[in-house]
């Protein structure tokens, strides 16, 4: 899609192509980020660019722990935190630490497709479990899919690509199934939560932390989306302080962070995010973009589960073939991604972390396709 977008922009001009295909936020980091950046540049501290312990600076990890303790009322300390190169680095470090060759990682379709390759990096495989018509995990299917080989269930809420947020009942259901299956098979199953969109929730939606649902919970996240720093590669892993085996697990993850070649999270970014744990970009602008697009598209006849978080929506493709539908929209210079890339054929993903003119300009193409397909 990226290449296609560049080619179309060359042919028709930048302002005539409406690219809703990428999750690269257009918003700028909050002002506190710039202030901290200026401070570290203007007042350099000796050793600030040197190696530090592979888990990250103790003071940054303590700041993350304090943030999580305040949010969850759990006794996090720096010892439960490993700073990483973004959420991708966090997921790969965690998966390498827990996986044996042949293990299975359960994911829910639609899913962020990189998960398949991350598992493969560590000789594990993914098993996709379906969700219902509202993109909520099918718990019966989950129960039937957990086997002796299951090493982890990977949850992403708010979700890419649907924007759906899982509620307490769903997460509690997942936790109960894991406890039951661990007992049945005598195995240990991790609950891994990809929290990259946690701070991007709208309408006051609740996004419960997963620590309360299962002792062996690992949260992986980053500041790519909440502080709009995807290019800076800064994130972390947090292990449940209620998990008895956490010491060995964390030692393993610190080692994996190193030998995967990350070594440690970027030093400068660790210094900076230390005091930004409670900050985020202005999420009001995402909520506004979501409402504008959702209202216009549903008015045209597109069927969409209203997203409560992240910056994506995942409409049903009005024709069965999602790739053909994406091709139709492309004829009108509107770029979106086919659902089959997320394990969900028959849908397509729209990313609305783009300038308003892109969203506004895309409406003409969406309308033309809606008309061709007689949606209204
Ligand atoms: C669901 C999900 N997980 C992980 C990532 C990777 O995030 P990072 O850039 O922090 O590695 C992304 C990026 O788009 C994502 O959408």
mmCIF file of C-alpha atoms and ligand atoms in Angstrom:
data_model
loop_
_atom_site.group_PDB
_atom_site.id
_atom_site.type_symbol
_atom_site.label_atom_id
_atom_site.label_comp_id
_atom_site.label_asym_id
_atom_site.label_seq_id
_atom_site.Cartn_x
_atom_site.Cartn_y
_atom_site.Cartn_z
ATOM 1 C CA UNK A 1 0.000 0.000 0.000
ATOM 2 C CA UNK A 2 2.889 2.269 0.878
ATOM 3 C CA UNK A 3 4.479 1.876 -2.583
ATOM 4 C CA UNK A 4 1.090 2.160 -4.300
ATOM 5 C CA UNK A 5 0.462 5.415 -2.447
ATOM 6 C CA UNK A 6 3.771 6.899 -3.549
ATOM 7 C CA UNK A 7 3.099 5.930 -7.193
ATOM 8 C CA UNK A 8 -0.417 7.412 -7.141
ATOM 9 C CA UNK A 9 0.790 10.627 -5.506
ATOM 10 C CA UNK A 10 3.446 10.987 -8.196
ATOM 11 C CA UNK A 11 0.842 10.516 -10.917
ATOM 12 C CA UNK A 12 -2.042 12.621 -9.545
ATOM 13 C CA UNK A 13 -0.304 15.008 -7.133
ATOM 14 C CA UNK A 14 0.027 14.801 -3.330
ATOM 15 C CA UNK A 15 -3.246 16.585 -2.579
ATOM 16 C CA UNK A 16 -5.304 14.381 -4.902
ATOM 17 C CA UNK A 17 -4.595 11.062 -3.200
ATOM 18 C CA UNK A 18 -6.399 10.224 0.042
ATOM 19 C CA UNK A 19 -4.227 7.782 1.900
ATOM 20 C CA UNK A 20 -6.021 6.108 4.810
ATOM 21 C CA UNK A 21 -3.810 3.047 4.774
ATOM 22 C CA UNK A 22 -1.077 3.723 7.342
ATOM 23 C CA UNK A 23 -0.992 3.886 11.140
ATOM 24 C CA UNK A 24 1.588 6.651 11.240
ATOM 25 C CA UNK A 25 0.126 9.402 13.485
ATOM 26 C CA UNK A 26 0.165 12.917 12.016
ATOM 27 C CA UNK A 27 -0.210 14.601 15.400
ATOM 28 C CA UNK A 28 2.909 16.063 17.016
ATOM 29 C CA UNK A 29 4.225 15.004 20.433
ATOM 30 C CA UNK A 30 2.917 17.047 23.391
ATOM 31 C CA UNK A 31 4.726 20.260 24.384
ATOM 32 C CA UNK A 32 6.176 18.564 27.524
ATOM 33 C CA UNK A 33 8.130 16.287 25.190
ATOM 34 C CA UNK A 34 9.802 19.254 23.468
ATOM 35 C CA UNK A 35 10.534 20.915 26.806
ATOM 36 C CA UNK A 36 12.220 17.746 28.089
ATOM 37 C CA UNK A 37 14.141 17.347 24.816
ATOM 38 C CA UNK A 38 15.392 20.951 25.062
ATOM 39 C CA UNK A 39 16.346 20.467 28.690
ATOM 40 C CA UNK A 40 18.443 17.354 27.998
ATOM 41 C CA UNK A 41 20.061 19.033 24.968
ATOM 42 C CA UNK A 42 20.821 22.294 26.813
ATOM 43 C CA UNK A 43 21.858 20.731 30.122
ATOM 44 C CA UNK A 44 23.690 17.536 29.221
ATOM 45 C CA UNK A 45 24.339 15.229 32.173
ATOM 46 C CA UNK A 46 27.628 13.322 32.195
ATOM 47 C CA UNK A 47 27.199 9.769 30.871
ATOM 48 C CA UNK A 48 23.699 10.380 29.522
ATOM 49 C CA UNK A 49 24.467 8.597 26.238
ATOM 50 C CA UNK A 50 26.343 5.622 27.670
ATOM 51 C CA UNK A 51 25.221 2.018 28.052
ATOM 52 C CA UNK A 52 23.021 1.456 31.078
ATOM 53 C CA UNK A 53 21.688 -1.816 32.556
ATOM 54 C CA UNK A 54 20.027 -3.717 29.678
ATOM 55 C CA UNK A 55 16.610 -3.391 31.368
ATOM 56 C CA UNK A 56 16.919 0.399 31.174
ATOM 57 C CA UNK A 57 17.634 3.258 33.603
ATOM 58 C CA UNK A 58 16.421 2.400 37.125
ATOM 59 C CA UNK A 59 14.833 5.862 37.466
ATOM 60 C CA UNK A 60 12.874 5.523 34.191
ATOM 61 C CA UNK A 61 11.682 2.053 35.168
ATOM 62 C CA UNK A 62 10.703 3.401 38.609
ATOM 63 C CA UNK A 63 8.665 6.169 36.922
ATOM 64 C CA UNK A 64 6.856 3.622 34.735
ATOM 65 C CA UNK A 65 6.259 1.445 37.814
ATOM 66 C CA UNK A 66 4.825 4.415 39.751
ATOM 67 C CA UNK A 67 2.465 5.180 36.844
ATOM 68 C CA UNK A 68 1.266 1.569 36.674
ATOM 69 C CA UNK A 69 0.884 1.313 40.461
ATOM 70 C CA UNK A 70 -1.281 4.444 40.446
ATOM 71 C CA UNK A 71 -3.419 3.038 37.625
ATOM 72 C CA UNK A 72 -3.784 -0.516 38.924
ATOM 73 C CA UNK A 73 -3.195 -0.297 42.706
ATOM 74 C CA UNK A 74 -0.643 -3.100 42.263
ATOM 75 C CA UNK A 75 2.827 -2.866 43.871
ATOM 76 C CA UNK A 76 4.938 -2.356 40.740
ATOM 77 C CA UNK A 77 8.629 -1.580 41.232
ATOM 78 C CA UNK A 78 11.397 -0.899 38.721
ATOM 79 C CA UNK A 79 12.160 -4.634 38.898
ATOM 80 C CA UNK A 80 8.978 -5.494 36.982
ATOM 81 C CA UNK A 81 9.783 -3.128 34.090
ATOM 82 C CA UNK A 82 12.053 -3.604 31.056
ATOM 83 C CA UNK A 83 12.489 -0.631 28.711
ATOM 84 C CA UNK A 84 12.363 -1.656 25.029
ATOM 85 C CA UNK A 85 12.674 -0.454 21.449
ATOM 86 C CA UNK A 86 8.967 0.255 20.963
ATOM 87 C CA UNK A 87 6.121 -2.212 21.323
ATOM 88 C CA UNK A 88 7.534 -4.344 18.512
ATOM 89 C CA UNK A 89 10.766 -4.695 20.485
ATOM 90 C CA UNK A 90 8.755 -5.421 23.640
ATOM 91 C CA UNK A 91 6.682 -8.130 21.947
ATOM 92 C CA UNK A 92 9.681 -9.797 20.356
ATOM 93 C CA UNK A 93 11.625 -9.725 23.621
ATOM 94 C CA UNK A 94 8.682 -11.186 25.559
ATOM 95 C CA UNK A 95 7.918 -13.840 22.939
ATOM 96 C CA UNK A 96 11.529 -14.933 22.726
ATOM 97 C CA UNK A 97 11.729 -15.219 26.502
ATOM 98 C CA UNK A 98 8.627 -17.429 26.857
ATOM 99 C CA UNK A 99 8.563 -19.500 23.645
ATOM 100 C CA UNK A 100 9.960 -22.927 22.885
ATOM 101 C CA UNK A 101 10.051 -24.157 19.281
ATOM 102 C CA UNK A 102 6.576 -25.425 18.288
ATOM 103 C CA UNK A 103 4.692 -23.392 20.911
ATOM 104 C CA UNK A 104 1.446 -21.730 19.913
ATOM 105 C CA UNK A 105 0.476 -18.123 20.495
ATOM 106 C CA UNK A 106 -3.259 -17.518 20.288
ATOM 107 C CA UNK A 107 -4.368 -14.287 18.622
ATOM 108 C CA UNK A 108 -7.859 -12.995 17.858
ATOM 109 C CA UNK A 109 -8.883 -12.291 14.270
ATOM 110 C CA UNK A 110 -8.869 -9.601 13.023
ATOM 111 C CA UNK A 111 -5.321 -9.100 14.285
ATOM 112 C CA UNK A 112 -2.231 -6.953 13.716
ATOM 113 C CA UNK A 113 -0.570 -9.171 11.120
ATOM 114 C CA UNK A 114 2.974 -8.599 12.412
ATOM 115 C CA UNK A 115 2.114 -10.969 15.291
ATOM 116 C CA UNK A 116 2.460 -13.920 12.903
ATOM 117 C CA UNK A 117 6.006 -12.926 11.998
ATOM 118 C CA UNK A 118 6.964 -12.032 15.575
ATOM 119 C CA UNK A 119 5.946 -15.550 16.718
ATOM 120 C CA UNK A 120 7.792 -17.060 13.759
ATOM 121 C CA UNK A 121 10.952 -15.167 14.787
ATOM 122 C CA UNK A 122 11.053 -17.406 17.875
ATOM 123 C CA UNK A 123 9.991 -20.689 16.218
ATOM 124 C CA UNK A 124 6.475 -20.379 17.607
ATOM 125 C CA UNK A 125 3.295 -20.285 15.521
ATOM 126 C CA UNK A 126 0.090 -18.320 15.866
ATOM 127 C CA UNK A 127 -3.376 -19.788 16.044
ATOM 128 C CA UNK A 128 -6.171 -17.355 15.164
ATOM 129 C CA UNK A 129 -9.407 -17.502 17.143
ATOM 130 C CA UNK A 130 -12.482 -15.756 15.709
ATOM 131 C CA UNK A 131 -14.351 -12.802 17.184
ATOM 132 C CA UNK A 132 -18.087 -12.127 16.952
ATOM 133 C CA UNK A 133 -19.895 -9.629 14.724
ATOM 134 C CA UNK A 134 -18.814 -6.825 17.098
ATOM 135 C CA UNK A 135 -15.172 -8.081 17.016
ATOM 136 C CA UNK A 136 -15.332 -9.355 20.604
ATOM 137 C CA UNK A 137 -13.363 -12.611 21.208
ATOM 138 C CA UNK A 138 -15.432 -15.786 20.875
ATOM 139 C CA UNK A 139 -14.740 -17.371 24.265
ATOM 140 C CA UNK A 140 -16.105 -20.792 23.306
ATOM 141 C CA UNK A 141 -13.753 -20.879 20.329
ATOM 142 C CA UNK A 142 -10.910 -19.751 22.598
ATOM 143 C CA UNK A 143 -11.579 -22.590 25.019
ATOM 144 C CA UNK A 144 -11.555 -25.101 22.152
ATOM 145 C CA UNK A 145 -8.320 -23.672 20.749
ATOM 146 C CA UNK A 146 -6.145 -23.777 23.870
ATOM 147 C CA UNK A 147 -3.973 -26.909 23.797
ATOM 148 C CA UNK A 148 -0.925 -28.247 25.604
ATOM 149 C CA UNK A 149 1.154 -26.292 23.127
ATOM 150 C CA UNK A 150 -0.435 -22.933 23.941
ATOM 151 C CA UNK A 151 2.217 -20.681 25.440
ATOM 152 C CA UNK A 152 0.330 -17.407 25.373
ATOM 153 C CA UNK A 153 -2.874 -15.646 24.488
ATOM 154 C CA UNK A 154 -2.138 -12.264 22.939
ATOM 155 C CA UNK A 155 -4.755 -9.563 23.402
ATOM 156 C CA UNK A 156 -4.790 -6.132 21.766
ATOM 157 C CA UNK A 157 -7.311 -3.649 23.184
ATOM 158 C CA UNK A 158 -7.967 -0.973 21.924
ATOM 159 C CA UNK A 159 -7.583 -3.031 18.824
ATOM 160 C CA UNK A 160 -5.798 -2.570 15.541
ATOM 161 C CA UNK A 161 -7.579 -2.896 13.072
ATOM 162 C CA UNK A 162 -11.089 -2.608 14.605
ATOM 163 C CA UNK A 163 -10.751 0.110 17.262
ATOM 164 C CA UNK A 164 -12.808 -2.112 19.600
ATOM 165 C CA UNK A 165 -12.096 -2.045 23.359
ATOM 166 C CA UNK A 166 -12.623 -5.286 25.331
ATOM 167 C CA UNK A 167 -14.688 -4.959 28.491
ATOM 168 C CA UNK A 168 -14.267 -6.461 31.951
ATOM 169 C CA UNK A 169 -16.574 -9.422 31.253
ATOM 170 C CA UNK A 170 -14.672 -10.498 28.141
ATOM 171 C CA UNK A 171 -11.284 -10.203 29.843
ATOM 172 C CA UNK A 172 -12.531 -12.017 32.915
ATOM 173 C CA UNK A 173 -13.789 -14.783 30.623
ATOM 174 C CA UNK A 174 -10.359 -15.081 29.000
ATOM 175 C CA UNK A 175 -8.663 -15.238 32.421
ATOM 176 C CA UNK A 176 -11.023 -18.004 33.608
ATOM 177 C CA UNK A 177 -10.350 -20.098 30.510
ATOM 178 C CA UNK A 178 -6.590 -19.763 30.981
ATOM 179 C CA UNK A 179 -6.809 -20.821 34.639
ATOM 180 C CA UNK A 180 -8.963 -23.826 33.701
ATOM 181 C CA UNK A 181 -6.671 -24.930 30.876
ATOM 182 C CA UNK A 182 -3.497 -24.513 32.939
ATOM 183 C CA UNK A 183 -5.022 -26.837 35.507
ATOM 184 C CA UNK A 184 -6.194 -29.314 32.870
ATOM 185 C CA UNK A 185 -2.814 -29.543 31.093
ATOM 186 C CA UNK A 186 -0.456 -28.740 33.967
ATOM 187 C CA UNK A 187 1.096 -25.986 31.848
ATOM 188 C CA UNK A 188 1.758 -22.301 32.263
ATOM 189 C CA UNK A 189 -0.033 -19.989 29.821
ATOM 190 C CA UNK A 190 0.848 -16.313 29.611
ATOM 191 C CA UNK A 191 -1.618 -13.552 28.940
ATOM 192 C CA UNK A 192 0.218 -10.995 26.819
ATOM 193 C CA UNK A 193 -1.438 -7.626 26.373
ATOM 194 C CA UNK A 194 -0.398 -5.333 23.532
ATOM 195 C CA UNK A 195 -1.352 -1.975 25.050
ATOM 196 C CA UNK A 196 -0.017 0.449 22.433
ATOM 197 C CA UNK A 197 -3.394 2.188 22.065
ATOM 198 C CA UNK A 198 -4.348 2.175 25.774
ATOM 199 C CA UNK A 199 -4.454 5.982 26.150
ATOM 200 C CA UNK A 200 -6.397 6.472 22.906
ATOM 201 C CA UNK A 201 -9.945 5.753 24.083
ATOM 202 C CA UNK A 202 -13.030 7.840 23.447
ATOM 203 C CA UNK A 203 -16.423 8.541 25.021
ATOM 204 C CA UNK A 204 -15.015 7.666 28.461
ATOM 205 C CA UNK A 205 -14.698 3.992 27.463
ATOM 206 C CA UNK A 206 -13.084 1.826 30.141
ATOM 207 C CA UNK A 207 -10.036 -0.137 29.112
ATOM 208 C CA UNK A 208 -9.193 -2.460 32.017
ATOM 209 C CA UNK A 209 -5.581 -3.475 32.655
ATOM 210 C CA UNK A 210 -5.161 -7.231 32.205
ATOM 211 C CA UNK A 211 -3.091 -7.838 35.362
ATOM 212 C CA UNK A 212 -6.226 -8.456 37.409
ATOM 213 C CA UNK A 213 -7.377 -11.359 35.220
ATOM 214 C CA UNK A 214 -4.379 -13.705 35.275
ATOM 215 C CA UNK A 215 -1.186 -13.878 37.371
ATOM 216 C CA UNK A 216 1.081 -14.632 34.383
ATOM 217 C CA UNK A 217 0.314 -11.377 32.613
ATOM 218 C CA UNK A 218 2.854 -9.464 30.550
ATOM 219 C CA UNK A 219 2.000 -6.009 29.201
ATOM 220 C CA UNK A 220 3.933 -4.761 26.187
ATOM 221 C CA UNK A 221 3.535 -1.196 25.048
ATOM 222 C CA UNK A 222 5.224 1.918 23.696
ATOM 223 C CA UNK A 223 4.964 5.666 23.375
ATOM 224 C CA UNK A 224 4.605 5.413 19.597
ATOM 225 C CA UNK A 225 0.936 6.324 19.659
ATOM 226 C CA UNK A 226 0.204 8.007 23.011
ATOM 227 C CA UNK A 227 3.138 10.470 22.722
ATOM 228 C CA UNK A 228 3.291 10.254 18.887
ATOM 229 C CA UNK A 229 6.923 9.024 18.930
ATOM 230 C CA UNK A 230 6.883 5.979 16.609
ATOM 231 C CA UNK A 231 10.214 6.839 15.006
ATOM 232 C CA UNK A 232 11.966 7.131 18.365
ATOM 233 C CA UNK A 233 11.450 3.449 19.303
ATOM 234 C CA UNK A 234 10.666 3.737 22.984
ATOM 235 C CA UNK A 235 8.445 1.316 24.873
ATOM 236 C CA UNK A 236 8.430 -1.123 27.755
ATOM 237 C CA UNK A 237 7.407 -4.483 29.145
ATOM 238 C CA UNK A 238 5.633 -4.706 32.507
ATOM 239 C CA UNK A 239 5.285 -8.040 34.279
ATOM 240 C CA UNK A 240 2.522 -8.633 36.805
ATOM 241 C CA UNK A 241 3.927 -8.112 40.340
ATOM 242 C CA UNK A 242 1.513 -10.856 41.444
ATOM 243 C CA UNK A 243 3.307 -13.469 39.309
ATOM 244 C CA UNK A 244 5.606 -15.571 41.463
ATOM 245 C CA UNK A 245 7.943 -16.563 38.639
ATOM 246 C CA UNK A 246 8.538 -12.979 37.559
ATOM 247 C CA UNK A 247 12.187 -12.790 38.656
ATOM 248 C CA UNK A 248 13.311 -15.543 36.303
ATOM 249 C CA UNK A 249 11.027 -14.321 33.522
ATOM 250 C CA UNK A 250 12.388 -10.772 33.748
ATOM 251 C CA UNK A 251 15.998 -11.990 33.799
ATOM 252 C CA UNK A 252 15.177 -13.942 30.640
ATOM 253 C CA UNK A 253 13.613 -10.906 28.998
ATOM 254 C CA UNK A 254 16.556 -8.655 29.848
ATOM 255 C CA UNK A 255 18.864 -11.215 28.247
ATOM 256 C CA UNK A 256 16.592 -11.497 25.178
ATOM 257 C CA UNK A 257 16.413 -7.703 24.822
ATOM 258 C CA UNK A 258 20.203 -7.759 24.634
ATOM 259 C CA UNK A 259 20.791 -10.732 22.345
ATOM 260 C CA UNK A 260 18.012 -9.841 19.924
ATOM 261 C CA UNK A 261 20.316 -6.957 19.154
ATOM 262 C CA UNK A 262 18.265 -4.205 20.772
ATOM 263 C CA UNK A 263 20.763 -4.161 23.711
ATOM 264 C CA UNK A 264 18.726 -1.461 25.448
ATOM 265 C CA UNK A 265 16.023 1.085 24.668
ATOM 266 C CA UNK A 266 17.359 4.437 23.324
ATOM 267 C CA UNK A 267 19.006 6.312 26.193
ATOM 268 C CA UNK A 268 17.806 9.829 25.340
ATOM 269 C CA UNK A 269 14.204 8.698 24.982
ATOM 270 C CA UNK A 270 14.374 6.869 28.304
ATOM 271 C CA UNK A 271 15.485 10.108 29.986
ATOM 272 C CA UNK A 272 12.685 12.025 28.348
ATOM 273 C CA UNK A 273 9.719 9.708 28.854
ATOM 274 C CA UNK A 274 10.602 9.335 32.523
ATOM 275 C CA UNK A 275 8.566 12.452 33.299
ATOM 276 C CA UNK A 276 5.894 11.942 30.632
ATOM 277 C CA UNK A 277 4.212 8.827 31.948
ATOM 278 C CA UNK A 278 0.960 10.668 32.619
ATOM 279 C CA UNK A 279 1.013 12.681 29.372
ATOM 280 C CA UNK A 280 -0.526 11.965 26.006
ATOM 281 C CA UNK A 281 -1.312 13.625 22.710
ATOM 282 C CA UNK A 282 -4.619 15.445 22.453
ATOM 283 C CA UNK A 283 -6.987 12.540 21.885
ATOM 284 C CA UNK A 284 -9.885 14.922 21.285
ATOM 285 C CA UNK A 285 -8.700 15.433 17.722
ATOM 286 C CA UNK A 286 -8.803 11.684 17.027
ATOM 287 C CA UNK A 287 -12.292 11.448 18.511
ATOM 288 C CA UNK A 288 -13.399 14.300 16.240
ATOM 289 C CA UNK A 289 -11.930 12.631 13.131
ATOM 290 C CA UNK A 290 -13.544 9.337 14.081
ATOM 291 C CA UNK A 291 -16.978 10.946 14.507
ATOM 292 C CA UNK A 292 -16.749 12.847 11.238
ATOM 293 C CA UNK A 293 -15.732 9.788 9.214
ATOM 294 C CA UNK A 294 -18.039 7.348 10.981
ATOM 295 C CA UNK A 295 -21.077 9.620 10.592
ATOM 296 C CA UNK A 296 -20.401 10.267 6.910
ATOM 297 C CA UNK A 297 -19.683 6.649 5.974
ATOM 298 C CA UNK A 298 -22.635 5.160 7.838
ATOM 299 C CA UNK A 299 -24.832 7.835 6.242
ATOM 300 C CA UNK A 300 -23.650 6.571 2.830
ATOM 301 C CA UNK A 301 -24.640 3.012 3.805
ATOM 302 C CA UNK A 302 -21.340 1.483 4.937
ATOM 303 C CA UNK A 303 -21.713 -0.907 7.865
ATOM 304 C CA UNK A 304 -19.224 -0.157 10.685
ATOM 305 C CA UNK A 305 -18.801 -1.191 14.321
ATOM 306 C CA UNK A 306 -18.203 2.202 15.961
ATOM 307 C CA UNK A 307 -14.619 2.183 17.286
ATOM 308 C CA UNK A 308 -14.066 3.223 20.908
ATOM 309 C CA UNK A 309 -10.311 3.513 20.693
ATOM 310 C CA UNK A 310 -7.101 3.554 18.603
ATOM 311 C CA UNK A 311 -7.386 5.391 15.268
ATOM 312 C CA UNK A 312 -8.800 2.770 12.944
ATOM 313 C CA UNK A 313 -12.193 1.610 11.797
ATOM 314 C CA UNK A 314 -12.954 -1.670 10.119
ATOM 315 C CA UNK A 315 -16.046 -1.443 7.900
ATOM 316 C CA UNK A 316 -17.657 -4.430 6.232
ATOM 317 C CA UNK A 317 -16.747 -4.539 2.544
ATOM 318 C CA UNK A 318 -20.065 -4.108 0.721
ATOM 319 C CA UNK A 319 -18.940 -6.790 -1.764
ATOM 320 C CA UNK A 320 -17.582 -10.144 -0.610
ATOM 321 C CA UNK A 321 -14.154 -9.596 -2.152
ATOM 322 C CA UNK A 322 -12.366 -7.050 0.053
ATOM 323 C CA UNK A 323 -9.403 -6.809 -2.329
ATOM 324 C CA UNK A 324 -11.766 -5.915 -5.211
ATOM 325 C CA UNK A 325 -13.439 -3.312 -2.993
ATOM 326 C CA UNK A 326 -10.070 -1.785 -2.129
ATOM 327 C CA UNK A 327 -9.352 -1.699 -5.895
ATOM 328 C CA UNK A 328 -12.650 0.144 -6.507
ATOM 329 C CA UNK A 329 -11.778 2.776 -3.900
ATOM 330 C CA UNK A 330 -8.299 3.076 -5.343
ATOM 331 C CA UNK A 331 -9.831 4.052 -8.698
ATOM 332 C CA UNK A 332 -11.036 7.145 -6.797
ATOM 333 C CA UNK A 333 -7.572 7.660 -5.248
ATOM 334 C CA UNK A 334 -8.737 6.459 -1.834
ATOM 335 C CA UNK A 335 -6.262 4.059 -0.212
ATOM 336 C CA UNK A 336 -7.389 1.585 2.454
ATOM 337 C CA UNK A 337 -6.197 -1.919 3.422
ATOM 338 C CA UNK A 338 -8.057 -5.195 2.660
ATOM 339 C CA UNK A 339 -9.309 -7.058 5.739
ATOM 340 C CA UNK A 340 -7.655 -10.309 4.712
ATOM 341 C CA UNK A 341 -4.306 -8.753 5.673
ATOM 342 C CA UNK A 342 -5.668 -8.832 9.236
ATOM 343 C CA UNK A 343 -7.098 -12.355 8.982
ATOM 344 C CA UNK A 344 -10.602 -11.000 8.274
ATOM 345 C CA UNK A 345 -11.593 -11.144 4.590
ATOM 346 C CA UNK A 346 -14.768 -9.250 3.751
ATOM 347 C CA UNK A 347 -13.724 -6.106 5.640
ATOM 348 C CA UNK A 348 -11.330 -3.239 5.071
ATOM 349 C CA UNK A 349 -9.302 -1.030 7.394
ATOM 350 C CA UNK A 350 -9.403 2.742 7.448
ATOM 351 C CA UNK A 351 -6.758 4.615 9.406
ATOM 352 C CA UNK A 352 -7.899 8.089 10.444
ATOM 353 C CA UNK A 353 -4.691 9.388 12.084
ATOM 354 C CA UNK A 354 -4.369 11.667 9.036
ATOM 355 C CA UNK A 355 -4.931 15.341 8.217
ATOM 356 C CA UNK A 356 -8.537 16.496 7.957
ATOM 357 C CA UNK A 357 -8.160 17.274 4.238
ATOM 358 C CA UNK A 358 -7.368 13.582 3.602
ATOM 359 C CA UNK A 359 -10.527 12.435 5.395
ATOM 360 C CA UNK A 360 -12.658 15.134 3.788
ATOM 361 C CA UNK A 361 -11.201 14.435 0.327
ATOM 362 C CA UNK A 362 -11.801 10.698 0.616
ATOM 363 C CA UNK A 363 -15.548 11.118 1.064
ATOM 364 C CA UNK A 364 -16.124 11.716 -2.652
ATOM 365 C CA UNK A 365 -14.544 8.343 -3.505
ATOM 366 C CA UNK A 366 -16.404 6.506 -0.736
ATOM 367 C CA UNK A 367 -19.627 8.084 -1.968
ATOM 368 C CA UNK A 368 -19.005 7.132 -5.596
ATOM 369 C CA UNK A 369 -18.358 3.493 -4.641
ATOM 370 C CA UNK A 370 -21.414 3.472 -2.356
ATOM 371 C CA UNK A 371 -23.462 4.705 -5.281
ATOM 372 C CA UNK A 372 -22.014 2.139 -7.728
ATOM 373 C CA UNK A 373 -22.872 -0.584 -5.231
ATOM 374 C CA UNK A 374 -26.301 0.912 -4.453
ATOM 375 C CA UNK A 375 -25.734 0.969 -0.684
ATOM 376 C CA UNK A 376 -28.636 3.396 -0.221
HETATM 377 C C1 LIG B 1 -1.315 -3.341 17.481
HETATM 378 C C2 LIG B 1 0.069 -2.849 17.343
HETATM 379 N N1 LIG B 1 1.032 -3.406 18.075
HETATM 380 C C3 LIG B 1 2.313 -3.011 17.991
HETATM 381 C C4 LIG B 1 2.673 -2.006 17.125
HETATM 382 C C5 LIG B 1 4.117 -1.608 17.044
HETATM 383 O O1 LIG B 1 4.316 -0.439 17.768
HETATM 384 P P1 LIG B 1 5.775 0.218 17.893
HETATM 385 O O2 LIG B 1 5.909 1.166 16.759
HETATM 386 O O3 LIG B 1 5.787 0.885 19.205
HETATM 387 O O4 LIG B 1 6.761 -0.885 17.801
HETATM 388 C C6 LIG B 1 1.705 -1.385 16.321
HETATM 389 C C7 LIG B 1 2.091 -0.339 15.367
HETATM 390 O O5 LIG B 1 1.327 0.112 14.561
HETATM 391 C C8 LIG B 1 0.370 -1.826 16.444
HETATM 392 O O6 LIG B 1 -0.602 -1.294 15.704
#
